[in-house]
Amino acid sequence: MNVKIEESWQTVLHEEFEKPYFKNLVSFVKDEYTTQKVYPPGNLIFNAFQKCPFDKVKVVILGQDPYHGPNQANGLAFSVSDAVRIPPSLLNIFKEIKNDIGKDMPSTGNLERWAEQGVLLLNATLTVRASDAGSHQKKGWEQFTDAVVQKINEEKEHVVFILWGAYAQKKGAFIDERKHLVLKAAHPSPFAADRGFFGTHHFSKANAYLKEHGEKPIEW
């Protein structure tokens, strides 16, 4: 199946695209975009991969669903488009960055600048109906993104996996901690951030690990 995705990912995932579940997923997603309001815009479904090629991946941050409000989702987990109000979870992420490494709050919640440095901002589910959280779960996306994480786990070394919340931690349970750094904490949402997200210093820990293994640290 010809999937429009960045070339290095096309090479790594080509077998996945031929599996029956993925063909069924493509059929479902095409129908949803035809009959419903769906986010992100169709050309941004694989934006996380476009902005962060396989051979550039240094950090993986796992999210769950795209934002389901107007103009928010841009295909990168936790990220929103320029000029969109910064959502509460992302606001807490920026607060922790300030506390951890002293970097001031940015003017935009668009995290493309992270992706372009090698941070794969991967949601478990890559599409969602407008105003209907979780509406595209259990349609095949989770199997696909599990395969993405597995490919990184198997074929790369010294990647930092950042798993916030029980969902991300369950999804990343198979990651080999002997050759990767796995950082776990509570989810940054307002409902959980005070119970184990703030004060974890994941951003400085990630950069220290990258430097230790000869990689350029991330400009968070």
JSON list of C-alpha atoms in Angstrom, two decimals:
[
{"chain": "A", "resi": 1, "resn": "MET", "atom": "CA", "xyz": [0.00, 0.00, 0.00]},
{"chain": "A", "resi": 2, "resn": "ASN", "atom": "CA", "xyz": [1.33, 3.43, -0.94]},
{"chain": "A", "resi": 3, "resn": "VAL", "atom": "CA", "xyz": [1.20, 5.49, 2.26]},
{"chain": "A", "resi": 4, "resn": "LYS", "atom": "CA", "xyz": [2.34, 9.11, 2.07]},
{"chain": "A", "resi": 5, "resn": "ILE", "atom": "CA", "xyz": [4.87, 9.14, 4.87]},
{"chain": "A", "resi": 6, "resn": "GLU", "atom": "CA", "xyz": [8.47, 10.31, 5.18]},
{"chain": "A", "resi": 7, "resn": "GLU", "atom": "CA", "xyz": [10.85, 8.09, 3.20]},
{"chain": "A", "resi": 8, "resn": "SER", "atom": "CA", "xyz": [12.86, 6.57, 6.06]},
{"chain": "A", "resi": 9, "resn": "TRP", "atom": "CA", "xyz": [9.63, 5.60, 7.83]},
{"chain": "A", "resi": 10, "resn": "GLN", "atom": "CA", "xyz": [8.29, 4.16, 4.58]},
{"chain": "A", "resi": 11, "resn": "THR", "atom": "CA", "xyz": [11.30, 1.85, 4.52]},
{"chain": "A", "resi": 12, "resn": "VAL", "atom": "CA", "xyz": [11.00, 0.84, 8.19]},
{"chain": "A", "resi": 13, "resn": "LEU", "atom": "CA", "xyz": [7.21, 0.34, 8.19]},
{"chain": "A", "resi": 14, "resn": "HIS", "atom": "CA", "xyz": [6.52, -0.98, 4.68]},
{"chain": "A", "resi": 15, "resn": "GLU", "atom": "CA", "xyz": [5.55, -4.44, 5.97]},
{"chain": "A", "resi": 16, "resn": "GLU", "atom": "CA", "xyz": [3.06, -2.87, 8.40]},
{"chain": "A", "resi": 17, "resn": "PHE", "atom": "CA", "xyz": [1.30, -1.06, 5.56]},
{"chain": "A", "resi": 18, "resn": "GLU", "atom": "CA", "xyz": [0.53, -4.38, 3.86]},
{"chain": "A", "resi": 19, "resn": "LYS", "atom": "CA", "xyz": [-1.15, -6.00, 6.85]},
{"chain": "A", "resi": 20, "resn": "PRO", "atom": "CA", "xyz": [-4.95, -6.49, 6.77]},
{"chain": "A", "resi": 21, "resn": "TYR", "atom": "CA", "xyz": [-5.57, -4.39, 9.90]},
{"chain": "A", "resi": 22, "resn": "PHE", "atom": "CA", "xyz": [-3.82, -1.38, 8.33]},
{"chain": "A", "resi": 23, "resn": "LYS", "atom": "CA", "xyz": [-5.82, -1.64, 5.13]},
{"chain": "A", "resi": 24, "resn": "ASN", "atom": "CA", "xyz": [-9.00, -1.76, 7.21]},
{"chain": "A", "resi": 25, "resn": "LEU", "atom": "CA", "xyz": [-7.78, 1.26, 9.18]},
{"chain": "A", "resi": 26, "resn": "VAL", "atom": "CA", "xyz": [-7.13, 3.25, 5.99]},
{"chain": "A", "resi": 27, "resn": "SER", "atom": "CA", "xyz": [-10.64, 2.44, 4.77]},
{"chain": "A", "resi": 28, "resn": "PHE", "atom": "CA", "xyz": [-12.15, 3.56, 8.09]},
{"chain": "A", "resi": 29, "resn": "VAL", "atom": "CA", "xyz": [-10.15, 6.79, 8.21]},
{"chain": "A", "resi": 30, "resn": "LYS", "atom": "CA", "xyz": [-10.95, 7.72, 4.61]},
{"chain": "A", "resi": 31, "resn": "ASP", "atom": "CA", "xyz": [-14.65, 7.19, 5.28]},
{"chain": "A", "resi": 32, "resn": "GLU", "atom": "CA", "xyz": [-14.48, 9.29, 8.47]},
{"chain": "A", "resi": 33, "resn": "TYR", "atom": "CA", "xyz": [-12.79, 12.21, 6.68]},
{"chain": "A", "resi": 34, "resn": "THR", "atom": "CA", "xyz": [-15.46, 12.03, 3.98]},
{"chain": "A", "resi": 35, "resn": "THR", "atom": "CA", "xyz": [-18.46, 11.91, 6.30]},
{"chain": "A", "resi": 36, "resn": "GLN", "atom": "CA", "xyz": [-17.34, 13.58, 9.55]},
{"chain": "A", "resi": 37, "resn": "LYS", "atom": "CA", "xyz": [-15.28, 16.49, 10.85]},
{"chain": "A", "resi": 38, "resn": "VAL", "atom": "CA", "xyz": [-11.99, 14.86, 11.80]},
{"chain": "A", "resi": 39, "resn": "TYR", "atom": "CA", "xyz": [-8.71, 16.18, 13.26]},
{"chain": "A", "resi": 40, "resn": "PRO", "atom": "CA", "xyz": [-5.93, 16.76, 12.44]},
{"chain": "A", "resi": 41, "resn": "PRO", "atom": "CA", "xyz": [-6.26, 17.91, 8.81]},
{"chain": "A", "resi": 42, "resn": "GLY", "atom": "CA", "xyz": [-5.63, 14.94, 6.53]},
{"chain": "A", "resi": 43, "resn": "ASN", "atom": "CA", "xyz": [-2.27, 16.21, 5.34]},
{"chain": "A", "resi": 44, "resn": "LEU", "atom": "CA", "xyz": [-1.01, 16.29, 8.95]},
{"chain": "A", "resi": 45, "resn": "ILE", "atom": "CA", "xyz": [-1.96, 12.75, 10.05]},
{"chain": "A", "resi": 46, "resn": "PHE", "atom": "CA", "xyz": [1.67, 11.62, 9.71]},
{"chain": "A", "resi": 47, "resn": "ASN", "atom": "CA", "xyz": [3.20, 14.99, 10.63]},
{"chain": "A", "resi": 48, "resn": "ALA", "atom": "CA", "xyz": [5.16, 13.49, 13.56]},
{"chain": "A", "resi": 49, "resn": "PHE", "atom": "CA", "xyz": [6.95, 11.25, 11.07]},
{"chain": "A", "resi": 50, "resn": "GLN", "atom": "CA", "xyz": [7.45, 13.98, 8.49]},
{"chain": "A", "resi": 51, "resn": "LYS", "atom": "CA", "xyz": [9.12, 16.27, 11.01]},
{"chain": "A", "resi": 52, "resn": "CYS", "atom": "CA", "xyz": [11.20, 13.54, 12.66]},
{"chain": "A", "resi": 53, "resn": "PRO", "atom": "CA", "xyz": [12.62, 10.91, 10.28]},
{"chain": "A", "resi": 54, "resn": "PHE", "atom": "CA", "xyz": [13.45, 7.47, 11.69]},
{"chain": "A", "resi": 55, "resn": "ASP", "atom": "CA", "xyz": [17.20, 7.96, 11.51]},
{"chain": "A", "resi": 56, "resn": "LYS", "atom": "CA", "xyz": [16.92, 11.25, 13.47]},
{"chain": "A", "resi": 57, "resn": "VAL", "atom": "CA", "xyz": [14.86, 9.93, 16.42]},
{"chain": "A", "resi": 58, "resn": "LYS", "atom": "CA", "xyz": [16.56, 10.67, 19.75]},
{"chain": "A", "resi": 59, "resn": "VAL", "atom": "CA", "xyz": [13.56, 11.08, 22.06]},
{"chain": "A", "resi": 60, "resn": "VAL", "atom": "CA", "xyz": [10.05, 9.59, 21.93]},
{"chain": "A", "resi": 61, "resn": "ILE", "atom": "CA", "xyz": [7.19, 11.23, 23.85]},
{"chain": "A", "resi": 62, "resn": "LEU", "atom": "CA", "xyz": [4.01, 9.15, 23.83]},
{"chain": "A", "resi": 63, "resn": "GLY", "atom": "CA", "xyz": [0.57, 10.75, 23.88]},
{"chain": "A", "resi": 64, "resn": "GLN", "atom": "CA", "xyz": [-2.88, 9.23, 23.54]},
{"chain": "A", "resi": 65, "resn": "ASP", "atom": "CA", "xyz": [-5.35, 11.08, 21.28]},
{"chain": "A", "resi": 66, "resn": "PRO", "atom": "CA", "xyz": [-5.08, 14.18, 19.10]},
{"chain": "A", "resi": 67, "resn": "TYR", "atom": "CA", "xyz": [-6.82, 17.29, 20.42]},
{"chain": "A", "resi": 68, "resn": "HIS", "atom": "CA", "xyz": [-10.43, 17.30, 19.23]},
{"chain": "A", "resi": 69, "resn": "GLY", "atom": "CA", "xyz": [-11.12, 21.05, 19.24]},
{"chain": "A", "resi": 70, "resn": "PRO", "atom": "CA", "xyz": [-11.01, 23.40, 16.22]},
{"chain": "A", "resi": 71, "resn": "ASN", "atom": "CA", "xyz": [-7.53, 24.22, 14.82]},
{"chain": "A", "resi": 72, "resn": "GLN", "atom": "CA", "xyz": [-5.71, 22.51, 17.72]},
{"chain": "A", "resi": 73, "resn": "ALA", "atom": "CA", "xyz": [-4.28, 19.20, 16.48]},
{"chain": "A", "resi": 74, "resn": "ASN", "atom": "CA", "xyz": [-1.28, 19.40, 14.15]},
{"chain": "A", "resi": 75, "resn": "GLY", "atom": "CA", "xyz": [-0.23, 15.76, 14.12]},
{"chain": "A", "resi": 76, "resn": "LEU", "atom": "CA", "xyz": [2.28, 16.05, 16.98]},
{"chain": "A", "resi": 77, "resn": "ALA", "atom": "CA", "xyz": [1.45, 14.75, 20.48]},
{"chain": "A", "resi": 78, "resn": "PHE", "atom": "CA", "xyz": [0.78, 17.54, 23.01]},
{"chain": "A", "resi": 79, "resn": "SER", "atom": "CA", "xyz": [1.42, 20.18, 20.31]},
{"chain": "A", "resi": 80, "resn": "VAL", "atom": "CA", "xyz": [-1.01, 22.77, 18.95]},
{"chain": "A", "resi": 81, "resn": "SER", "atom": "CA", "xyz": [-0.86, 25.00, 15.90]},
{"chain": "A", "resi": 82, "resn": "ASP", "atom": "CA", "xyz": [0.56, 28.51, 16.12]},
{"chain": "A", "resi": 83, "resn": "ALA", "atom": "CA", "xyz": [-1.81, 31.16, 17.53]},
{"chain": "A", "resi": 84, "resn": "VAL", "atom": "CA", "xyz": [-3.87, 28.49, 19.34]},
{"chain": "A", "resi": 85, "resn": "ARG", "atom": "CA", "xyz": [-4.22, 28.85, 23.10]},
{"chain": "A", "resi": 86, "resn": "ILE", "atom": "CA", "xyz": [-1.82, 26.52, 24.92]},
{"chain": "A", "resi": 87, "resn": "PRO", "atom": "CA", "xyz": [-3.82, 23.61, 26.43]},
{"chain": "A", "resi": 88, "resn": "PRO", "atom": "CA", "xyz": [-3.52, 22.83, 30.16]},
{"chain": "A", "resi": 89, "resn": "SER", "atom": "CA", "xyz": [-1.33, 19.71, 29.81]},
{"chain": "A", "resi": 90, "resn": "LEU", "atom": "CA", "xyz": [1.13, 21.51, 27.56]},
{"chain": "A", "resi": 91, "resn": "LEU", "atom": "CA", "xyz": [1.13, 24.50, 29.90]},
{"chain": "A", "resi": 92, "resn": "ASN", "atom": "CA", "xyz": [2.20, 22.16, 32.70]},
{"chain": "A", "resi": 93, "resn": "ILE", "atom": "CA", "xyz": [4.92, 20.70, 30.48]},
{"chain": "A", "resi": 94, "resn": "PHE", "atom": "CA", "xyz": [6.28, 24.20, 29.88]},
{"chain": "A", "resi": 95, "resn": "LYS", "atom": "CA", "xyz": [6.09, 24.93, 33.63]},
{"chain": "A", "resi": 96, "resn": "GLU", "atom": "CA", "xyz": [8.16, 21.82, 34.36]},
{"chain": "A", "resi": 97, "resn": "ILE", "atom": "CA", "xyz": [10.71, 22.85, 31.71]},
{"chain": "A", "resi": 98, "resn": "LYS", "atom": "CA", "xyz": [10.99, 26.24, 33.42]},
{"chain": "A", "resi": 99, "resn": "ASN", "atom": "CA", "xyz": [11.46, 24.58, 36.82]},
{"chain": "A", "resi": 100, "resn": "ASP", "atom": "CA", "xyz": [13.86, 21.98, 35.44]},
{"chain": "A", "resi": 101, "resn": "ILE", "atom": "CA", "xyz": [16.18, 23.90, 33.12]},
{"chain": "A", "resi": 102, "resn": "GLY", "atom": "CA", "xyz": [15.10, 27.52, 33.55]},
{"chain": "A", "resi": 103, "resn": "LYS", "atom": "CA", "xyz": [13.78, 28.03, 30.03]},
{"chain": "A", "resi": 104, "resn": "ASP", "atom": "CA", "xyz": [11.03, 30.64, 29.86]},
{"chain": "A", "resi": 105, "resn": "MET", "atom": "CA", "xyz": [7.51, 29.89, 28.66]},
{"chain": "A", "resi": 106, "resn": "PRO", "atom": "CA", "xyz": [7.37, 30.03, 24.84]},
{"chain": "A", "resi": 107, "resn": "SER", "atom": "CA", "xyz": [4.84, 32.16, 22.98]},
{"chain": "A", "resi": 108, "resn": "THR", "atom": "CA", "xyz": [3.51, 29.19, 20.99]},
{"chain": "A", "resi": 109, "resn": "GLY", "atom": "CA", "xyz": [2.48, 25.64, 21.77]},
{"chain": "A", "resi": 110, "resn": "ASN", "atom": "CA", "xyz": [3.67, 24.43, 18.37]},
{"chain": "A", "resi": 111, "resn": "LEU", "atom": "CA", "xyz": [6.27, 21.76, 19.12]},
{"chain": "A", "resi": 112, "resn": "GLU", "atom": "CA", "xyz": [7.58, 21.36, 15.57]},
{"chain": "A", "resi": 113, "resn": "ARG", "atom": "CA", "xyz": [10.85, 22.83, 16.87]},
{"chain": "A", "resi": 114, "resn": "TRP", "atom": "CA", "xyz": [11.23, 19.75, 19.10]},
{"chain": "A", "resi": 115, "resn": "ALA", "atom": "CA", "xyz": [10.32, 17.33, 16.32]},
{"chain": "A", "resi": 116, "resn": "GLU", "atom": "CA", "xyz": [12.91, 18.85, 14.00]},
{"chain": "A", "resi": 117, "resn": "GLN", "atom": "CA", "xyz": [15.60, 18.15, 16.63]},
{"chain": "A", "resi": 118, "resn": "GLY", "atom": "CA", "xyz": [14.72, 14.45, 16.86]},
{"chain": "A", "resi": 119, "resn": "VAL", "atom": "CA", "xyz": [11.77, 14.29, 19.26]},
{"chain": "A", "resi": 120, "resn": "LEU", "atom": "CA", "xyz": [9.08, 11.93, 17.95]},
{"chain": "A", "resi": 121, "resn": "LEU", "atom": "CA", "xyz": [5.81, 13.26, 19.39]},
{"chain": "A", "resi": 122, "resn": "LEU", "atom": "CA", "xyz": [3.71, 10.17, 18.87]},
{"chain": "A", "resi": 123, "resn": "ASN", "atom": "CA", "xyz": [0.05, 9.81, 19.76]},
{"chain": "A", "resi": 124, "resn": "ALA", "atom": "CA", "xyz": [-1.26, 6.26, 20.15]},
{"chain": "A", "resi": 125, "resn": "THR", "atom": "CA", "xyz": [-4.22, 7.22, 17.94]},
{"chain": "A", "resi": 126, "resn": "LEU", "atom": "CA", "xyz": [-3.47, 9.55, 15.05]},
{"chain": "A", "resi": 127, "resn": "THR", "atom": "CA", "xyz": [-6.98, 10.81, 14.23]},
{"chain": "A", "resi": 128, "resn": "VAL", "atom": "CA", "xyz": [-10.16, 11.76, 16.11]},
{"chain": "A", "resi": 129, "resn": "ARG", "atom": "CA", "xyz": [-13.65, 13.06, 15.39]},
{"chain": "A", "resi": 130, "resn": "ALA", "atom": "CA", "xyz": [-14.31, 16.67, 16.32]},
{"chain": "A", "resi": 131, "resn": "SER", "atom": "CA", "xyz": [-15.54, 17.06, 19.92]},
{"chain": "A", "resi": 132, "resn": "ASP", "atom": "CA", "xyz": [-15.50, 13.27, 20.43]},
{"chain": "A", "resi": 133, "resn": "ALA", "atom": "CA", "xyz": [-12.45, 12.19, 22.41]},
{"chain": "A", "resi": 134, "resn": "GLY", "atom": "CA", "xyz": [-11.38, 8.59, 21.84]},
{"chain": "A", "resi": 135, "resn": "SER", "atom": "CA", "xyz": [-13.66, 8.15, 18.85]},
{"chain": "A", "resi": 136, "resn": "HIS", "atom": "CA", "xyz": [-10.95, 6.58, 16.68]},
{"chain": "A", "resi": 137, "resn": "GLN", "atom": "CA", "xyz": [-9.53, 4.30, 19.34]},
{"chain": "A", "resi": 138, "resn": "LYS", "atom": "CA", "xyz": [-9.51, 0.52, 18.76]},
{"chain": "A", "resi": 139, "resn": "LYS", "atom": "CA", "xyz": [-9.69, 0.94, 14.97]},
{"chain": "A", "resi": 140, "resn": "GLY", "atom": "CA", "xyz": [-6.08, -0.09, 14.30]},
{"chain": "A", "resi": 141, "resn": "TRP", "atom": "CA", "xyz": [-4.06, 2.99, 15.12]},
{"chain": "A", "resi": 142, "resn": "GLU", "atom": "CA", "xyz": [-2.81, 1.52, 18.41]},
{"chain": "A", "resi": 143, "resn": "GLN", "atom": "CA", "xyz": [-1.46, -1.57, 16.63]},
{"chain": "A", "resi": 144, "resn": "PHE", "atom": "CA", "xyz": [0.31, 0.67, 14.14]},
{"chain": "A", "resi": 145, "resn": "THR", "atom": "CA", "xyz": [1.89, 2.93, 16.75]},
{"chain": "A", "resi": 146, "resn": "ASP", "atom": "CA", "xyz": [2.89, -0.10, 18.83]},
{"chain": "A", "resi": 147, "resn": "ALA", "atom": "CA", "xyz": [4.79, -1.28, 15.75]},
{"chain": "A", "resi": 148, "resn": "VAL", "atom": "CA", "xyz": [6.46, 2.14, 15.46]},
{"chain": "A", "resi": 149, "resn": "VAL", "atom": "CA", "xyz": [7.66, 1.99, 19.07]},
{"chain": "A", "resi": 150, "resn": "GLN", "atom": "CA", "xyz": [8.83, -1.60, 18.58]},
{"chain": "A", "resi": 151, "resn": "LYS", "atom": "CA", "xyz": [10.86, -0.66, 15.49]},
{"chain": "A", "resi": 152, "resn": "ILE", "atom": "CA", "xyz": [12.61, 2.13, 17.40]},
{"chain": "A", "resi": 153, "resn": "ASN", "atom": "CA", "xyz": [13.17, -0.20, 20.34]},
{"chain": "A", "resi": 154, "resn": "GLU", "atom": "CA", "xyz": [14.68, -2.95, 18.18]},
{"chain": "A", "resi": 155, "resn": "GLU", "atom": "CA", "xyz": [16.62, -1.05, 15.54]},
{"chain": "A", "resi": 156, "resn": "LYS", "atom": "CA", "xyz": [18.01, 1.94, 17.45]},
{"chain": "A", "resi": 157, "resn": "GLU", "atom": "CA", "xyz": [20.07, 2.43, 20.60]},
{"chain": "A", "resi": 158, "resn": "HIS", "atom": "CA", "xyz": [20.24, 5.09, 23.31]},
{"chain": "A", "resi": 159, "resn": "VAL", "atom": "CA", "xyz": [16.79, 6.60, 22.63]},
{"chain": "A", "resi": 160, "resn": "VAL", "atom": "CA", "xyz": [15.00, 8.40, 25.47]},
{"chain": "A", "resi": 161, "resn": "PHE", "atom": "CA", "xyz": [11.39, 7.24, 25.89]},
{"chain": "A", "resi": 162, "resn": "ILE", "atom": "CA", "xyz": [9.24, 9.62, 27.94]},
{"chain": "A", "resi": 163, "resn": "LEU", "atom": "CA", "xyz": [6.10, 7.94, 29.27]},
{"chain": "A", "resi": 164, "resn": "TRP", "atom": "CA", "xyz": [3.66, 10.21, 31.11]},
{"chain": "A", "resi": 165, "resn": "GLY", "atom": "CA", "xyz": [0.63, 8.56, 32.65]},
{"chain": "A", "resi": 166, "resn": "ALA", "atom": "CA", "xyz": [-0.55, 4.95, 32.95]},
{"chain": "A", "resi": 167, "resn": "TYR", "atom": "CA", "xyz": [-1.64, 4.69, 29.32]},
{"chain": "A", "resi": 168, "resn": "ALA", "atom": "CA", "xyz": [1.78, 5.63, 27.90]},
{"chain": "A", "resi": 169, "resn": "GLN", "atom": "CA", "xyz": [3.57, 3.44, 30.45]},
{"chain": "A", "resi": 170, "resn": "LYS", "atom": "CA", "xyz": [1.48, 0.42, 29.48]},
{"chain": "A", "resi": 171, "resn": "LYS", "atom": "CA", "xyz": [2.10, 1.10, 25.79]},
{"chain": "A", "resi": 172, "resn": "GLY", "atom": "CA", "xyz": [5.85, 1.31, 26.37]},
{"chain": "A", "resi": 173, "resn": "ALA", "atom": "CA", "xyz": [6.10, -1.63, 28.77]},
{"chain": "A", "resi": 174, "resn": "PHE", "atom": "CA", "xyz": [8.14, -3.75, 26.32]},
{"chain": "A", "resi": 175, "resn": "ILE", "atom": "CA", "xyz": [10.90, -1.17, 25.73]},
{"chain": "A", "resi": 176, "resn": "ASP", "atom": "CA", "xyz": [14.35, -2.60, 26.42]},
{"chain": "A", "resi": 177, "resn": "GLU", "atom": "CA", "xyz": [15.73, -0.50, 29.30]},
{"chain": "A", "resi": 178, "resn": "ARG", "atom": "CA", "xyz": [19.19, -2.06, 28.86]},
{"chain": "A", "resi": 179, "resn": "LYS", "atom": "CA", "xyz": [19.78, -0.06, 25.68]},
{"chain": "A", "resi": 180, "resn": "HIS", "atom": "CA", "xyz": [17.37, 2.87, 26.06]},
{"chain": "A", "resi": 181, "resn": "LEU", "atom": "CA", "xyz": [16.46, 5.37, 28.80]},
{"chain": "A", "resi": 182, "resn": "VAL", "atom": "CA", "xyz": [12.83, 5.10, 29.91]},
{"chain": "A", "resi": 183, "resn": "LEU", "atom": "CA", "xyz": [11.49, 8.01, 31.96]},
{"chain": "A", "resi": 184, "resn": "LYS", "atom": "CA", "xyz": [8.11, 7.55, 33.66]},
{"chain": "A", "resi": 185, "resn": "ALA", "atom": "CA", "xyz": [5.90, 10.01, 35.53]},
{"chain": "A", "resi": 186, "resn": "ALA", "atom": "CA", "xyz": [2.31, 11.05, 36.12]},
{"chain": "A", "resi": 187, "resn": "HIS", "atom": "CA", "xyz": [0.48, 12.65, 33.20]},
{"chain": "A", "resi": 188, "resn": "PRO", "atom": "CA", "xyz": [0.92, 16.44, 32.91]},
{"chain": "A", "resi": 189, "resn": "SER", "atom": "CA", "xyz": [-2.84, 17.05, 32.84]},
{"chain": "A", "resi": 190, "resn": "PRO", "atom": "CA", "xyz": [-4.21, 19.29, 35.62]},
{"chain": "A", "resi": 191, "resn": "PHE", "atom": "CA", "xyz": [-5.86, 16.21, 37.14]},
{"chain": "A", "resi": 192, "resn": "ALA", "atom": "CA", "xyz": [-2.56, 14.38, 37.68]},
{"chain": "A", "resi": 193, "resn": "ALA", "atom": "CA", "xyz": [0.40, 16.76, 37.40]},
{"chain": "A", "resi": 194, "resn": "ASP", "atom": "CA", "xyz": [0.62, 17.47, 41.13]},
{"chain": "A", "resi": 195, "resn": "ARG", "atom": "CA", "xyz": [0.76, 13.72, 41.85]},
{"chain": "A", "resi": 196, "resn": "GLY", "atom": "CA", "xyz": [4.10, 12.94, 40.27]},
{"chain": "A", "resi": 197, "resn": "PHE", "atom": "CA", "xyz": [4.73, 15.02, 37.15]},
{"chain": "A", "resi": 198, "resn": "PHE", "atom": "CA", "xyz": [6.17, 18.23, 38.54]},
{"chain": "A", "resi": 199, "resn": "GLY", "atom": "CA", "xyz": [9.71, 17.90, 39.82]},
{"chain": "A", "resi": 200, "resn": "THR", "atom": "CA", "xyz": [10.66, 14.84, 37.76]},
{"chain": "A", "resi": 201, "resn": "HIS", "atom": "CA", "xyz": [13.33, 16.73, 35.75]},
{"chain": "A", "resi": 202, "resn": "HIS", "atom": "CA", "xyz": [12.73, 14.62, 32.66]},
{"chain": "A", "resi": 203, "resn": "PHE", "atom": "CA", "xyz": [14.05, 17.29, 30.31]},
{"chain": "A", "resi": 204, "resn": "SER", "atom": "CA", "xyz": [17.45, 17.67, 31.96]},
{"chain": "A", "resi": 205, "resn": "LYS", "atom": "CA", "xyz": [17.69, 13.89, 32.46]},
{"chain": "A", "resi": 206, "resn": "ALA", "atom": "CA", "xyz": [16.98, 13.30, 28.77]},
{"chain": "A", "resi": 207, "resn": "ASN", "atom": "CA", "xyz": [19.64, 15.79, 27.73]},
{"chain": "A", "resi": 208, "resn": "ALA", "atom": "CA", "xyz": [22.22, 14.38, 30.14]},
{"chain": "A", "resi": 209, "resn": "TYR", "atom": "CA", "xyz": [21.65, 10.90, 28.69]},
{"chain": "A", "resi": 210, "resn": "LEU", "atom": "CA", "xyz": [21.90, 12.16, 25.10]},
{"chain": "A", "resi": 211, "resn": "LYS", "atom": "CA", "xyz": [25.16, 13.97, 25.83]},
{"chain": "A", "resi": 212, "resn": "GLU", "atom": "CA", "xyz": [26.51, 10.91, 27.61]},
{"chain": "A", "resi": 213, "resn": "HIS", "atom": "CA", "xyz": [25.97, 8.92, 24.40]},
{"chain": "A", "resi": 214, "resn": "GLY", "atom": "CA", "xyz": [27.41, 11.50, 22.04]},
{"chain": "A", "resi": 215, "resn": "GLU", "atom": "CA", "xyz": [24.16, 13.09, 20.91]},
{"chain": "A", "resi": 216, "resn": "LYS", "atom": "CA", "xyz": [23.34, 16.77, 20.79]},
{"chain": "A", "resi": 217, "resn": "PRO", "atom": "CA", "xyz": [20.90, 17.69, 23.58]},
{"chain": "A", "resi": 218, "resn": "ILE", "atom": "CA", "xyz": [17.42, 18.99, 22.79]},
{"chain": "A", "resi": 219, "resn": "GLU", "atom": "CA", "xyz": [16.71, 22.73, 22.94]},
{"chain": "A", "resi": 220, "resn": "TRP", "atom": "CA", "xyz": [13.47, 22.38, 24.89]}
]
